[in-house]
Coordinates of C-alpha atoms and ligand atoms in Angstrom, one line a residue:
M1 CA 36.1 29.4 3.3
T2 CA 34.0 30.7 6.2
D3 CA 31.6 28.6 8.2
R4 CA 27.9 29.4 7.3
R5 CA 27.1 29.5 11.1
L6 CA 29.1 31.8 13.4
S7 CA 29.0 29.3 16.2
D8 CA 27.3 26.0 16.8
D9 CA 25.4 27.2 19.9
Q10 CA 23.4 29.7 17.8
T11 CA 21.2 26.8 16.6
F12 CA 18.5 26.1 19.1
N13 CA 14.8 25.4 19.1
Q14 CA 15.1 23.2 16.0
S15 CA 13.7 19.7 16.4
P16 CA 16.3 17.0 16.0
P17 CA 16.2 14.7 13.0
F18 CA 13.5 12.0 13.3
V19 CA 15.8 9.1 12.9
D20 CA 16.9 6.1 15.0
V21 CA 13.3 5.6 16.1
N22 CA 12.1 2.0 16.4
L23 CA 9.0 2.0 14.2
F24 CA 7.5 -0.9 16.0
T25 CA 8.2 -0.3 19.7
S26 CA 7.3 3.4 19.4
D27 CA 3.9 2.6 17.8
T28 CA 1.4 1.5 20.5
A29 CA -1.5 1.1 18.0
L30 CA 0.5 -1.1 15.7
Q31 CA 1.8 -3.3 18.5
E32 CA -1.8 -3.8 19.8
A33 CA -3.1 -4.5 16.3
V34 CA -0.4 -7.2 15.8
R35 CA -1.3 -8.9 19.1
R36 CA -5.0 -8.6 18.6
E37 CA -5.1 -9.8 15.0
G38 CA -3.1 -13.0 15.7
A39 CA 0.6 -12.3 15.2
A40 CA 1.8 -11.9 18.8
Q41 CA 4.5 -14.6 18.1
A42 CA 6.2 -12.1 15.7
Y43 CA 6.7 -9.5 18.3
E44 CA 10.4 -9.9 18.7
N45 CA 11.1 -10.2 15.0
L46 CA 9.0 -7.1 14.4
S47 CA 10.8 -5.2 17.1
A48 CA 14.1 -5.9 15.5
F49 CA 12.8 -5.0 12.1
G50 CA 11.3 -1.8 13.5
G51 CA 14.8 -0.8 14.8
L52 CA 16.4 -1.5 11.4
V53 CA 13.9 0.3 9.2
G54 CA 13.7 3.3 11.5
S55 CA 17.5 3.7 11.7
A56 CA 19.3 6.7 10.3
A57 CA 21.2 4.5 7.9
S58 CA 18.0 2.9 6.4
L59 CA 16.2 6.2 6.2
E60 CA 19.3 7.6 4.3
L61 CA 19.0 4.8 1.8
G62 CA 15.4 5.9 1.2
R63 CA 16.6 9.5 0.6
L64 CA 19.3 8.4 -1.8
A65 CA 17.0 6.1 -3.8
N66 CA 14.6 9.0 -4.4
E67 CA 17.3 11.7 -5.0
H68 CA 18.8 9.4 -7.7
P69 CA 15.7 7.9 -9.4
P70 CA 16.0 5.1 -11.9
Q71 CA 17.3 5.8 -15.4
L72 CA 16.3 4.1 -18.6
E73 CA 19.1 2.9 -20.8
S74 CA 17.6 1.9 -24.1
F75 CA 20.8 1.0 -25.9
D76 CA 24.3 -0.3 -25.1
P77 CA 27.4 1.6 -26.4
R78 CA 27.3 -0.4 -29.7
G79 CA 23.7 0.7 -30.4
D80 CA 22.0 -2.6 -29.5
R81 CA 18.8 -2.4 -27.6
I82 CA 19.2 -3.4 -24.0
D83 CA 16.0 -1.9 -22.4
H84 CA 17.6 -1.7 -19.1
V85 CA 16.7 0.4 -16.1
E86 CA 19.5 1.4 -13.8
F87 CA 18.8 1.9 -10.1
H88 CA 20.9 3.6 -7.5
P89 CA 22.6 1.1 -5.2
A90 CA 20.5 2.4 -2.3
Y91 CA 17.4 1.1 -4.0
H92 CA 18.9 -2.4 -4.2
Q93 CA 19.8 -2.2 -0.5
L94 CA 16.2 -1.3 0.3
M95 CA 15.0 -4.2 -1.7
A96 CA 17.5 -6.5 0.1
I97 CA 16.2 -5.3 3.5
S98 CA 12.6 -6.0 2.7
T99 CA 13.4 -9.3 1.0
A100 CA 15.4 -10.5 4.0
Q101 CA 12.4 -9.8 6.2
G102 CA 10.3 -11.9 3.8
L103 CA 7.8 -9.1 2.9
H104 CA 7.6 -10.5 -0.6
C105 CA 7.0 -14.1 0.4
S106 CA 6.8 -15.0 4.1
T107 CA 3.1 -15.9 4.0
W108 CA 3.6 -18.4 1.2
E109 CA 6.4 -20.5 2.8
H110 CA 4.0 -23.3 3.6
L111 CA 3.6 -23.9 -0.1
L112 CA 7.2 -25.3 -0.3
A113 CA 6.8 -27.3 2.9
G114 CA 3.4 -28.6 1.7
T115 CA 1.8 -27.6 5.1
R116 CA -1.1 -25.3 6.1
P117 CA -0.5 -21.6 6.2
K118 CA 1.0 -20.4 9.5
P119 CA -1.6 -18.5 11.6
G120 CA -0.9 -14.8 11.8
A121 CA 1.7 -14.9 9.0
L122 CA 0.0 -12.3 6.9
V123 CA -0.7 -9.9 9.9
A124 CA 3.0 -10.2 10.8
R125 CA 4.1 -9.6 7.2
C126 CA 1.7 -6.6 6.9
A127 CA 3.2 -5.1 10.1
G128 CA 6.6 -5.3 8.3
S129 CA 5.2 -3.7 5.2
Y130 CA 3.6 -0.9 7.3
M131 CA 7.1 -0.1 8.7
A132 CA 9.0 -0.6 5.4
A133 CA 6.7 1.9 3.7
Q134 CA 7.8 4.5 6.4
M135 CA 11.5 3.7 5.6
E136 CA 10.8 4.2 1.8
A137 CA 7.6 3.5 0.0
G138 CA 8.7 3.2 -3.7
H139 CA 10.5 -0.1 -3.3
C140 CA 7.4 -1.6 -1.6
C141 CA 5.8 -1.7 -5.1
P142 CA 7.8 -4.7 -6.4
I143 CA 7.8 -6.3 -3.0
T144 CA 4.0 -6.1 -2.9
M145 CA 3.6 -7.3 -6.5
T146 CA 5.9 -10.3 -6.0
H147 CA 4.0 -11.3 -2.9
A148 CA 0.6 -10.9 -4.5
A149 CA 1.5 -12.6 -7.8
I150 CA 1.7 -16.0 -6.0
A151 CA -2.0 -15.8 -5.4
S152 CA -2.7 -15.7 -9.1
L153 CA 0.1 -18.2 -10.0
R154 CA -1.8 -20.8 -7.9
H155 CA -4.1 -21.0 -10.9
A156 CA -1.2 -22.5 -12.9
P157 CA 0.4 -25.2 -10.7
S158 CA 2.7 -26.3 -13.5
I159 CA 4.2 -22.8 -13.9
A160 CA 4.2 -22.0 -10.2
R161 CA 6.1 -25.2 -9.4
D162 CA 9.2 -23.9 -11.1
L163 CA 9.0 -20.4 -9.7
V164 CA 7.9 -20.7 -6.1
A165 CA 11.3 -21.7 -4.7
K166 CA 12.9 -18.7 -6.4
I167 CA 10.2 -16.3 -5.2
L168 CA 10.5 -17.6 -1.7
S169 CA 14.2 -16.9 -1.5
R170 CA 15.1 -14.3 1.1
S171 CA 18.3 -13.2 -0.7
Y172 CA 17.5 -10.5 -3.2
D173 CA 19.1 -11.1 -6.6
P174 CA 19.1 -8.0 -8.9
G175 CA 21.2 -9.7 -11.6
I176 CA 20.1 -9.7 -15.3
A177 CA 19.8 -13.3 -16.2
P178 CA 17.2 -15.8 -17.3
I179 CA 15.0 -17.0 -14.5
G180 CA 16.5 -20.4 -14.6
E181 CA 19.9 -18.9 -13.7
K182 CA 18.8 -16.7 -10.9
S183 CA 18.7 -17.5 -7.2
A184 CA 15.8 -15.2 -6.5
I185 CA 13.2 -13.4 -8.6
T186 CA 10.7 -10.6 -8.4
L187 CA 7.4 -10.3 -10.3
G188 CA 5.4 -7.3 -11.7
M189 CA 2.0 -6.8 -13.3
G190 CA 0.8 -5.4 -16.6
M191 CA -2.9 -4.6 -17.0
T192 CA -3.3 -0.9 -17.7
E193 CA -3.2 0.2 -21.4
R194 CA -3.4 3.7 -22.9
Q195 CA -7.1 3.5 -23.6
G196 CA -8.0 2.1 -20.2
G197 CA -6.8 1.1 -16.7
T198 CA -10.0 0.5 -14.8
D199 CA -11.7 -0.9 -17.9
V200 CA -9.2 -3.7 -18.6
R201 CA -11.8 -5.3 -21.0
A202 CA -10.7 -2.6 -23.4
N203 CA -7.2 -4.1 -23.6
T204 CA -6.1 -4.5 -27.2
T205 CA -2.8 -6.5 -26.5
R206 CA -3.2 -9.8 -28.4
A207 CA -2.0 -13.3 -27.6
E208 CA -1.6 -16.0 -30.3
P209 CA -0.9 -19.6 -29.4
I210 CA 2.6 -20.8 -30.5
D211 CA 2.3 -24.5 -29.9
G212 CA -1.3 -25.2 -29.0
R213 CA -3.9 -23.5 -26.7
G214 CA -4.5 -24.0 -23.0
P215 CA -3.2 -23.5 -19.5
G216 CA 0.6 -23.5 -19.3
R217 CA 1.0 -23.2 -23.1
A218 CA 3.2 -20.6 -24.8
Y219 CA 1.5 -17.6 -26.6
A220 CA 3.1 -14.8 -28.6
I221 CA 2.0 -11.5 -27.0
T222 CA 1.9 -8.3 -29.1
G223 CA 0.7 -4.9 -27.8
H224 CA 1.6 -2.4 -25.1
K225 CA 1.1 -1.5 -21.4
W226 CA 0.8 2.2 -20.4
F227 CA 1.9 1.6 -16.8
L228 CA 4.3 -1.2 -15.9
S229 CA 6.0 -0.6 -12.6
A230 CA 9.3 -2.3 -11.6
P231 CA 10.1 -3.0 -15.2
M232 CA 13.3 -4.9 -14.2
S233 CA 11.2 -7.6 -12.6
D234 CA 12.1 -11.0 -13.9
A235 CA 8.5 -11.7 -15.1
F236 CA 5.1 -10.1 -15.2
L237 CA 1.5 -11.2 -15.0
V238 CA -0.1 -9.5 -18.0
L239 CA -3.5 -9.4 -19.6
A240 CA -4.0 -10.0 -23.3
Q241 CA -6.8 -10.9 -25.6
A242 CA -6.6 -14.5 -26.7
E243 CA -9.2 -16.3 -29.0
G244 CA -11.2 -17.2 -25.9
G245 CA -11.2 -13.7 -24.5
L246 CA -9.1 -11.6 -22.0
S247 CA -6.5 -14.0 -20.5
C248 CA -3.7 -13.8 -18.0
F249 CA -0.1 -14.7 -19.0
L250 CA 3.2 -15.0 -17.2
L251 CA 5.7 -13.1 -19.4
P252 CA 9.4 -13.4 -18.5
R253 CA 11.5 -10.3 -19.3
L254 CA 14.3 -12.4 -20.8
T255 CA 14.1 -15.6 -22.8
T256 CA 15.7 -18.8 -21.5
D257 CA 18.9 -17.9 -23.5
G258 CA 19.1 -14.5 -21.9
A259 CA 17.8 -12.4 -24.9
L260 CA 15.1 -9.7 -24.4
N261 CA 11.7 -11.4 -24.7
G262 CA 10.2 -9.0 -27.3
F263 CA 10.1 -6.5 -24.5
R264 CA 10.7 -2.8 -25.3
L265 CA 10.7 -0.1 -22.7
Q266 CA 9.5 3.1 -24.4
R267 CA 10.1 5.5 -21.5
L268 CA 9.8 5.9 -17.8
K269 CA 7.0 7.9 -16.2
D270 CA 8.0 11.2 -14.6
K271 CA 5.9 10.8 -11.5
L272 CA 4.7 13.1 -8.7
G273 CA 6.2 10.8 -6.1
N274 CA 7.2 7.2 -5.8
R275 CA 10.3 8.2 -7.6
S276 CA 12.6 5.5 -6.5
N277 CA 10.3 3.0 -8.2
A278 CA 10.4 2.9 -12.0
S279 CA 7.1 2.8 -13.8
A280 CA 7.5 2.2 -17.6
E281 CA 5.6 2.3 -20.8
V282 CA 6.3 -0.9 -22.6
E283 CA 5.7 -2.6 -25.9
F284 CA 5.6 -6.3 -26.5
D285 CA 6.6 -7.6 -29.9
R286 CA 5.7 -11.3 -30.0
A287 CA 6.9 -11.7 -26.4
E288 CA 6.5 -15.2 -25.3
G289 CA 4.1 -15.7 -22.3
L290 CA 2.6 -18.8 -20.6
L291 CA -1.2 -18.9 -20.1
V292 CA -2.1 -18.7 -16.4
G293 CA -5.5 -20.3 -15.8
E294 CA -8.0 -20.7 -18.7
E295 CA -8.3 -18.6 -21.8
G296 CA -11.0 -15.9 -21.2
R297 CA -10.5 -16.1 -17.4
G298 CA -7.9 -13.3 -17.3
I299 CA -9.7 -11.1 -14.8
P300 CA -10.7 -13.8 -12.3
T301 CA -7.2 -15.1 -12.5
I302 CA -5.4 -11.7 -11.9
I303 CA -7.9 -10.4 -9.4
D304 CA -6.4 -12.6 -6.7
M305 CA -3.2 -10.6 -7.2
V306 CA -5.0 -7.3 -7.4
T307 CA -7.0 -8.0 -4.2
L308 CA -3.8 -8.6 -2.2
T309 CA -2.2 -5.5 -3.6
R310 CA -5.3 -3.5 -2.4
L311 CA -4.7 -4.8 1.1
D312 CA -1.1 -3.6 0.8
C313 CA -2.2 -0.1 -0.4
A314 CA -4.2 0.3 2.8
V315 CA -1.4 -1.1 5.0
S316 CA 1.1 1.1 3.4
S317 CA -1.1 4.2 3.6
A318 CA -1.7 3.5 7.3
G319 CA 2.0 3.3 7.8
L320 CA 2.6 6.6 6.0
M321 CA -0.1 8.2 8.1
R322 CA 1.7 7.0 11.2
Q323 CA 5.0 8.3 9.9
A324 CA 3.4 11.8 9.2
L325 CA 1.8 12.0 12.6
A326 CA 4.9 10.8 14.4
R327 CA 7.1 13.4 12.7
A328 CA 4.5 16.1 13.5
I329 CA 4.4 15.1 17.2
H330 CA 8.2 14.8 17.3
H331 CA 8.5 18.4 16.0
A332 CA 5.8 19.7 18.4
R333 CA 7.6 18.2 21.3
H334 CA 10.9 19.8 20.5
R335 CA 9.8 23.2 19.2
S336 CA 8.8 26.0 21.5
V337 CA 6.7 29.0 20.5
F338 CA 5.8 31.8 22.9
Q339 CA 7.7 30.1 25.8
R340 CA 5.7 26.9 25.5
R341 CA 6.4 23.7 23.6
L342 CA 4.1 23.4 20.6
I343 CA 2.6 20.2 21.9
D344 CA 1.5 22.1 25.0
Q345 CA -0.3 24.7 23.0
P346 CA -4.0 23.7 23.3
L347 CA -4.8 24.3 19.6
M348 CA -1.8 22.3 18.4
A349 CA -2.6 19.5 20.8
Q350 CA -6.1 19.4 19.4
V351 CA -4.9 19.1 15.8
L352 CA -2.4 16.4 16.6
A353 CA -4.9 14.4 18.7
D354 CA -7.5 14.7 15.9
M355 CA -4.9 13.3 13.4
A356 CA -4.0 10.5 15.9
L357 CA -7.7 9.4 15.8
D358 CA -7.5 8.8 12.1
V359 CA -4.1 7.0 12.4
E360 CA -5.7 4.7 15.1
A361 CA -8.7 4.0 12.8
A362 CA -6.5 3.4 9.7
T363 CA -4.3 1.0 11.6
A364 CA -7.2 -0.8 13.2
L365 CA -9.0 -1.2 9.8
A366 CA -5.9 -2.3 7.9
F367 CA -4.9 -5.0 10.4
R368 CA -8.5 -6.3 10.8
L369 CA -8.5 -6.7 7.1
A370 CA -5.1 -8.4 7.1
R371 CA -6.5 -10.9 9.6
A372 CA -9.4 -11.6 7.2
F373 CA -6.8 -12.7 4.6
D374 CA -4.7 -14.8 7.0
G375 CA -5.3 -18.4 6.2
E376 CA -8.1 -17.3 3.8
G377 CA -10.7 -19.1 6.1
E378 CA -14.3 -19.2 4.7
S379 CA -15.7 -17.5 7.8
E380 CA -13.7 -14.4 6.9
A381 CA -14.7 -14.4 3.2
P382 CA -17.5 -11.8 3.6
Y383 CA -15.2 -9.4 5.5
R384 CA -12.5 -9.8 2.9
R385 CA -14.9 -9.3 0.0
L386 CA -16.7 -6.2 1.3
M387 CA -14.1 -4.6 3.5
T388 CA -11.1 -4.7 1.1
P389 CA -12.5 -2.0 -1.2
V390 CA -14.0 -0.1 1.8
T391 CA -10.7 -0.1 3.7
K392 CA -8.6 0.8 0.7
Y393 CA -11.0 3.6 -0.2
W394 CA -11.1 5.2 3.3
V395 CA -7.5 4.7 4.4
C396 CA -5.9 5.7 1.1
K397 CA -8.1 8.7 0.7
T398 CA -7.6 9.9 4.3
A399 CA -3.8 9.7 4.1
P400 CA -3.1 12.7 1.8
S401 CA -5.1 15.2 3.9
L402 CA -3.5 13.9 7.0
A403 CA 0.0 14.2 5.5
Y404 CA -0.8 17.8 4.5
E405 CA -1.9 18.8 8.0
A406 CA 1.1 17.0 9.5
M407 CA 3.4 18.9 7.2
E408 CA 1.9 22.2 8.4
C409 CA 2.6 21.2 12.0
L410 CA 6.3 21.4 11.1
G411 CA 5.9 24.9 9.8
G412 CA 8.3 26.0 7.1
N413 CA 10.6 23.1 7.8
G414 CA 7.9 20.7 6.7
Y415 CA 7.9 22.4 3.3
V416 CA 11.6 22.2 2.6
E417 CA 13.1 19.2 0.8
D418 CA 16.0 18.5 3.0
G419 CA 13.7 17.8 6.0
G420 CA 12.2 14.9 4.0
F421 CA 8.6 15.7 4.5
P422 CA 7.9 16.8 0.9
R423 CA 8.8 13.2 -0.3
L424 CA 6.3 11.8 2.1
Y425 CA 3.6 14.3 1.0
R426 CA 4.2 13.5 -2.7
E427 CA 4.1 9.8 -2.0
V428 CA 0.7 9.4 -0.3
P429 CA -1.8 10.0 -3.2
V430 CA -0.6 7.1 -5.3
N431 CA -2.2 4.4 -3.1
A432 CA -5.6 5.7 -3.8
I433 CA -5.0 5.9 -7.6
W434 CA -3.5 2.5 -8.4
E435 CA -5.1 -0.9 -8.0
G436 CA -8.6 0.6 -8.3
S437 CA -9.2 4.3 -7.7
G438 CA -11.8 5.7 -5.3
N439 CA -14.9 5.5 -7.5
V440 CA -13.9 2.0 -8.6
M441 CA -13.7 0.9 -5.0
C442 CA -17.2 2.3 -4.4
L443 CA -18.5 0.5 -7.4
D444 CA -16.9 -2.7 -6.2
V445 CA -18.7 -2.3 -2.9
L446 CA -22.0 -1.8 -4.7
R447 CA -21.4 -5.0 -6.8
V448 CA -20.7 -7.0 -3.6
I449 CA -23.9 -5.9 -1.8
E450 CA -25.9 -6.5 -5.0
R451 CA -24.6 -10.0 -5.8
E452 CA -24.0 -11.2 -2.2
P453 CA -26.3 -9.1 0.0
E454 CA -25.5 -11.3 3.0
T455 CA -22.0 -10.0 3.2
L456 CA -23.2 -6.6 4.5
D457 CA -25.3 -8.3 7.2
K458 CA -22.3 -10.4 8.2
V459 CA -19.9 -7.5 8.4
L460 CA -22.5 -5.3 10.2
A461 CA -23.1 -8.1 12.7
E462 CA -19.6 -7.4 14.1
V463 CA -20.4 -3.7 14.4
E464 CA -23.8 -4.4 15.9
T465 CA -22.3 -6.2 18.9
I466 CA -20.8 -2.9 19.9
A467 CA -23.7 -0.8 18.6
S468 CA -26.1 -2.6 21.1
V469 CA -24.3 -0.7 23.9
E470 CA -23.2 2.4 21.9
P471 CA -26.1 4.6 20.7
R472 CA -23.9 6.6 18.3
L473 CA -22.8 3.5 16.5
K474 CA -26.4 2.2 16.6
K475 CA -27.5 5.3 14.7
A476 CA -24.7 4.8 12.2
V477 CA -25.8 1.2 11.5
I478 CA -29.3 2.3 10.9
K479 CA -28.1 4.9 8.4
I480 CA -25.8 2.3 6.7
K481 CA -28.8 0.0 6.2
E482 CA -30.9 2.8 4.9
L483 CA -28.2 3.9 2.5
A484 CA -27.7 0.3 1.4
R485 CA -31.3 0.1 0.2
G486 CA -31.0 3.4 -1.8
V487 CA -27.5 3.0 -3.2
R488 CA -28.6 0.1 -5.3
H489 CA -30.6 2.5 -7.5
D490 CA -28.5 5.6 -6.9
Q491 CA -24.7 5.4 -7.4
G492 CA -24.5 9.0 -6.2
A493 CA -24.8 7.9 -2.6
A494 CA -22.0 5.3 -2.9
R495 CA -19.2 7.4 -1.4
T496 CA -21.3 8.4 1.6
F497 CA -22.2 4.8 2.1
V498 CA -18.6 3.5 1.8
E499 CA -17.3 6.2 4.1
L500 CA -19.8 5.5 6.8
L501 CA -19.2 1.8 6.5
A502 CA -15.5 2.4 7.0
L503 CA -16.0 4.8 9.9
A504 CA -18.5 2.5 11.6
G505 CA -16.1 -0.5 11.2
A506 CA -13.3 1.5 12.6
A507 CA -15.4 2.9 15.4
A508 CA -16.5 -0.6 16.4
L509 CA -12.8 -1.7 16.5
L510 CA -11.7 1.3 18.5
A511 CA -14.7 0.9 20.9
S512 CA -13.7 -2.7 21.5
Y513 CA -10.0 -2.3 21.9
A514 CA -8.7 1.3 22.2
P515 CA -8.6 3.4 25.3
N516 CA -11.8 5.3 26.0
A517 CA -10.2 8.7 25.2
V518 CA -9.6 7.5 21.6
S519 CA -12.8 5.7 20.9
D520 CA -15.0 8.3 22.5
A521 CA -13.5 11.2 20.5
F522 CA -13.6 9.1 17.3
L523 CA -17.3 8.2 17.8
A524 CA -18.2 11.8 18.8
T525 CA -16.6 13.3 15.7
R526 CA -16.6 10.8 12.8
L527 CA -20.1 9.3 12.8
Q528 CA -22.1 12.5 12.3
G529 CA -22.3 12.1 8.5
S530 CA -21.2 15.7 8.0
W531 CA -18.0 16.7 6.2
R532 CA -15.3 17.9 8.5
N533 CA -13.2 20.5 6.8
T534 CA -10.0 20.5 8.8
Y535 CA -8.2 18.6 11.6
G536 CA -8.6 20.1 15.0
A537 CA -12.2 21.2 14.4
G538 CA -14.8 19.5 16.6
V539 CA -12.5 17.9 19.1
A540 CA -12.5 20.7 21.7
H541 CA -14.1 18.4 24.3
A542 CA -11.9 15.4 23.6
D543 CA -9.3 14.2 26.0
T544 CA -6.4 15.3 23.9
N545 CA -3.8 14.6 26.6
D546 CA -4.7 10.9 26.8
I547 CA -4.9 10.6 23.0
L548 CA -1.5 12.2 22.5
A549 CA 0.1 10.3 25.4
R550 CA -0.7 7.1 23.6
A551 CA 0.5 8.3 20.2
T552 CA 3.7 9.7 21.7
S553 CA 4.7 6.9 24.1
H554 CA 8.3 5.7 23.4
L555 CA 9.0 8.6 20.9
V556 CA 12.0 10.5 22.0
Ligands
FAD601 C1 2.7 5.3 -10.2 C2 1.8 4.3 -10.9 C3 2.2 3.0 -11.2 C4 1.4 2.1 -11.8 N1 1.8 0.9 -12.0 C5 1.0 0.0 -12.7 C6 1.5 -1.3 -13.0 O1 2.6 -1.7 -12.6 N2 0.7 -2.1 -13.7 C7 -0.5 -1.7 -14.1 O2 -1.2 -2.5 -14.7 N3 -1.0 -0.5 -13.8 C8 -0.2 0.4 -13.1 N4 -0.7 1.6 -12.9 C9 -2.0 2.1 -13.4 C10 -3.1 2.2 -12.4 O3 -3.4 1.0 -11.9 C11 -4.2 2.9 -13.2 O4 -3.8 4.3 -13.4 C12 -5.5 2.9 -12.4 O5 -6.0 1.6 -12.4 C13 -6.5 3.9 -13.1 O6 -6.7 3.6 -14.4 P1 -6.6 4.8 -15.5 O7 -5.3 5.5 -15.2 O8 -6.7 4.2 -16.8 O9 -7.8 5.7 -15.2 P2 -9.3 5.5 -15.6 O10 -9.7 4.1 -15.6 O11 -9.6 6.2 -16.8 O12 -10.0 6.2 -14.4 C14 -10.0 7.7 -14.2 C15 -10.9 8.0 -13.1 O13 -12.2 7.6 -13.4 C16 -12.8 6.9 -12.3 N5 -13.7 5.9 -12.9 C17 -13.4 4.8 -13.6 N6 -14.5 4.2 -13.9 C18 -15.6 4.9 -13.3 C19 -17.0 4.7 -13.3 N7 -17.6 3.7 -13.9 N8 -17.7 5.6 -12.6 C20 -17.2 6.7 -12.0 N9 -15.8 6.9 -12.0 C21 -15.0 6.0 -12.7 C22 -11.6 6.3 -11.6 O14 -11.9 6.0 -10.2 C23 -10.5 7.3 -11.8 O15 -10.6 8.3 -10.7 C24 0.1 2.6 -12.2 C25 -0.3 3.9 -12.0 C26 0.5 4.7 -11.3 C27 0.0 6.2 -11.1

């Protein structure tokens, strides 16, 4: 057999693989966000985790888990139904890495100890999630759902008592056994049905009491879910119609004696991206579920879980944006065109710097939001309530266009599967779709300012402190207030309103904490209220050298 290449030294001017990069110590904006938002104590732990998840070995696990997506096995060799999903070993290793870091549980450890939440715990955990998504995003779905489910399980202390210790375990247990026999468990969520995902009130799945009605009681659940991700989770929080209305249930996959709990996996979705993660269509045939919270209070009960997953969508998208930018910068630093490195070509520098501004903004917004959830203090409630949908909307919607531009920075190599960029590109849209799509986030914002108008004033007060010395921000605040008055009667302005609120929030954070080159270029280009078609347009006067030096520091 002849070697494809005639000699090794014929390969030159190709960028080396983007591996063995510490995803924490190479990311200045992330490190600053972690310190600023109250998790400085986690610095060493995050540095170690950043090295692990950015290592060539971990990134290879991500590749393998996506090259060999999960397979549904409906029957065993004898023809009995098993409804089993088989994952590649690499997926389990990814799960073990994120579980050992506590991404599924670290913020809840005080529940076992009976103490108050640790300050900064959620910010530290989100920094881990931001990096884990860059290693491989699909496995983050069950990690996120397990973490978020505890928020809803607090509505059912009797059920939570038996589960929390197993959820808090940091040793991943993929075994197929009843919950009582497992050392660690993961949780999923079933809301979306064929006829409606956003409109969960249209759910037709029914719940009938088995031995009496009320919190903690068993109900027989019959119906279906159109999307149920991580279907090998040990239990799911599902919505179903009980006599008292739409209610939330904890539905274990197996019964206590190890049989399938009336749980039939119909098929797995063939998805655009997120392929390491299984998303199933499922039917329930008198599956036994325990009522979480009160009958008829299903939405308020599960919304606590949904809200935390929305935060994770923003954090994960910010991480994926950083990964896309870092790969583009890496390539531009190692690739020469017309005797000059790409990064030194003024037009390329402009494109990269412009993308870096959005990565800075996404990171600042996501971690400011994470702080608002840390400890769940009352003073942060207005920020949590209003800025969760605003941040999810803007960060998750900005990520796909940024990933596209970053891919183009790699030229043809960006478009080819073995370089890894196509997987990143296919992954990014999902965060905007699930857990409340764009319009739904906008409508949520409108609901908040209608029902609790003071939240907008409270959030804007933070922006106005900076606006008092920054005329561009001042103008944006005036516009936001004007839009807020109109948008109550005209939904059509909702996206403009939400975008400007996100951009003003980000601009205020950057003006307070980022170097002048970053905040000045962001303020100059993002607050005009006009649609920018492409990256690199409009930043001709920005200090691209300083912006890029910051985005590049510690990248090899
Ligand atoms: C990969 C993947 C995994 C998933 N995993 C899960 C899971 O584990 N559990 C689960 O329960 N669900 C899951 N989902 C479902 C997901 O949450 C829903 O797809 C999502 O909530 C949207 O619901 P829908 O698909 O029914 O779309 P629809 O609700 O029909 O919405 C379609 C579009 O209409 C817009 N829209 C809705 N209402 C309005 C309105 N009033 N005004 C204007 N526009 C509106 C939406 O923003 C959206 O863009 C998953 C989805 C995907 C893609």
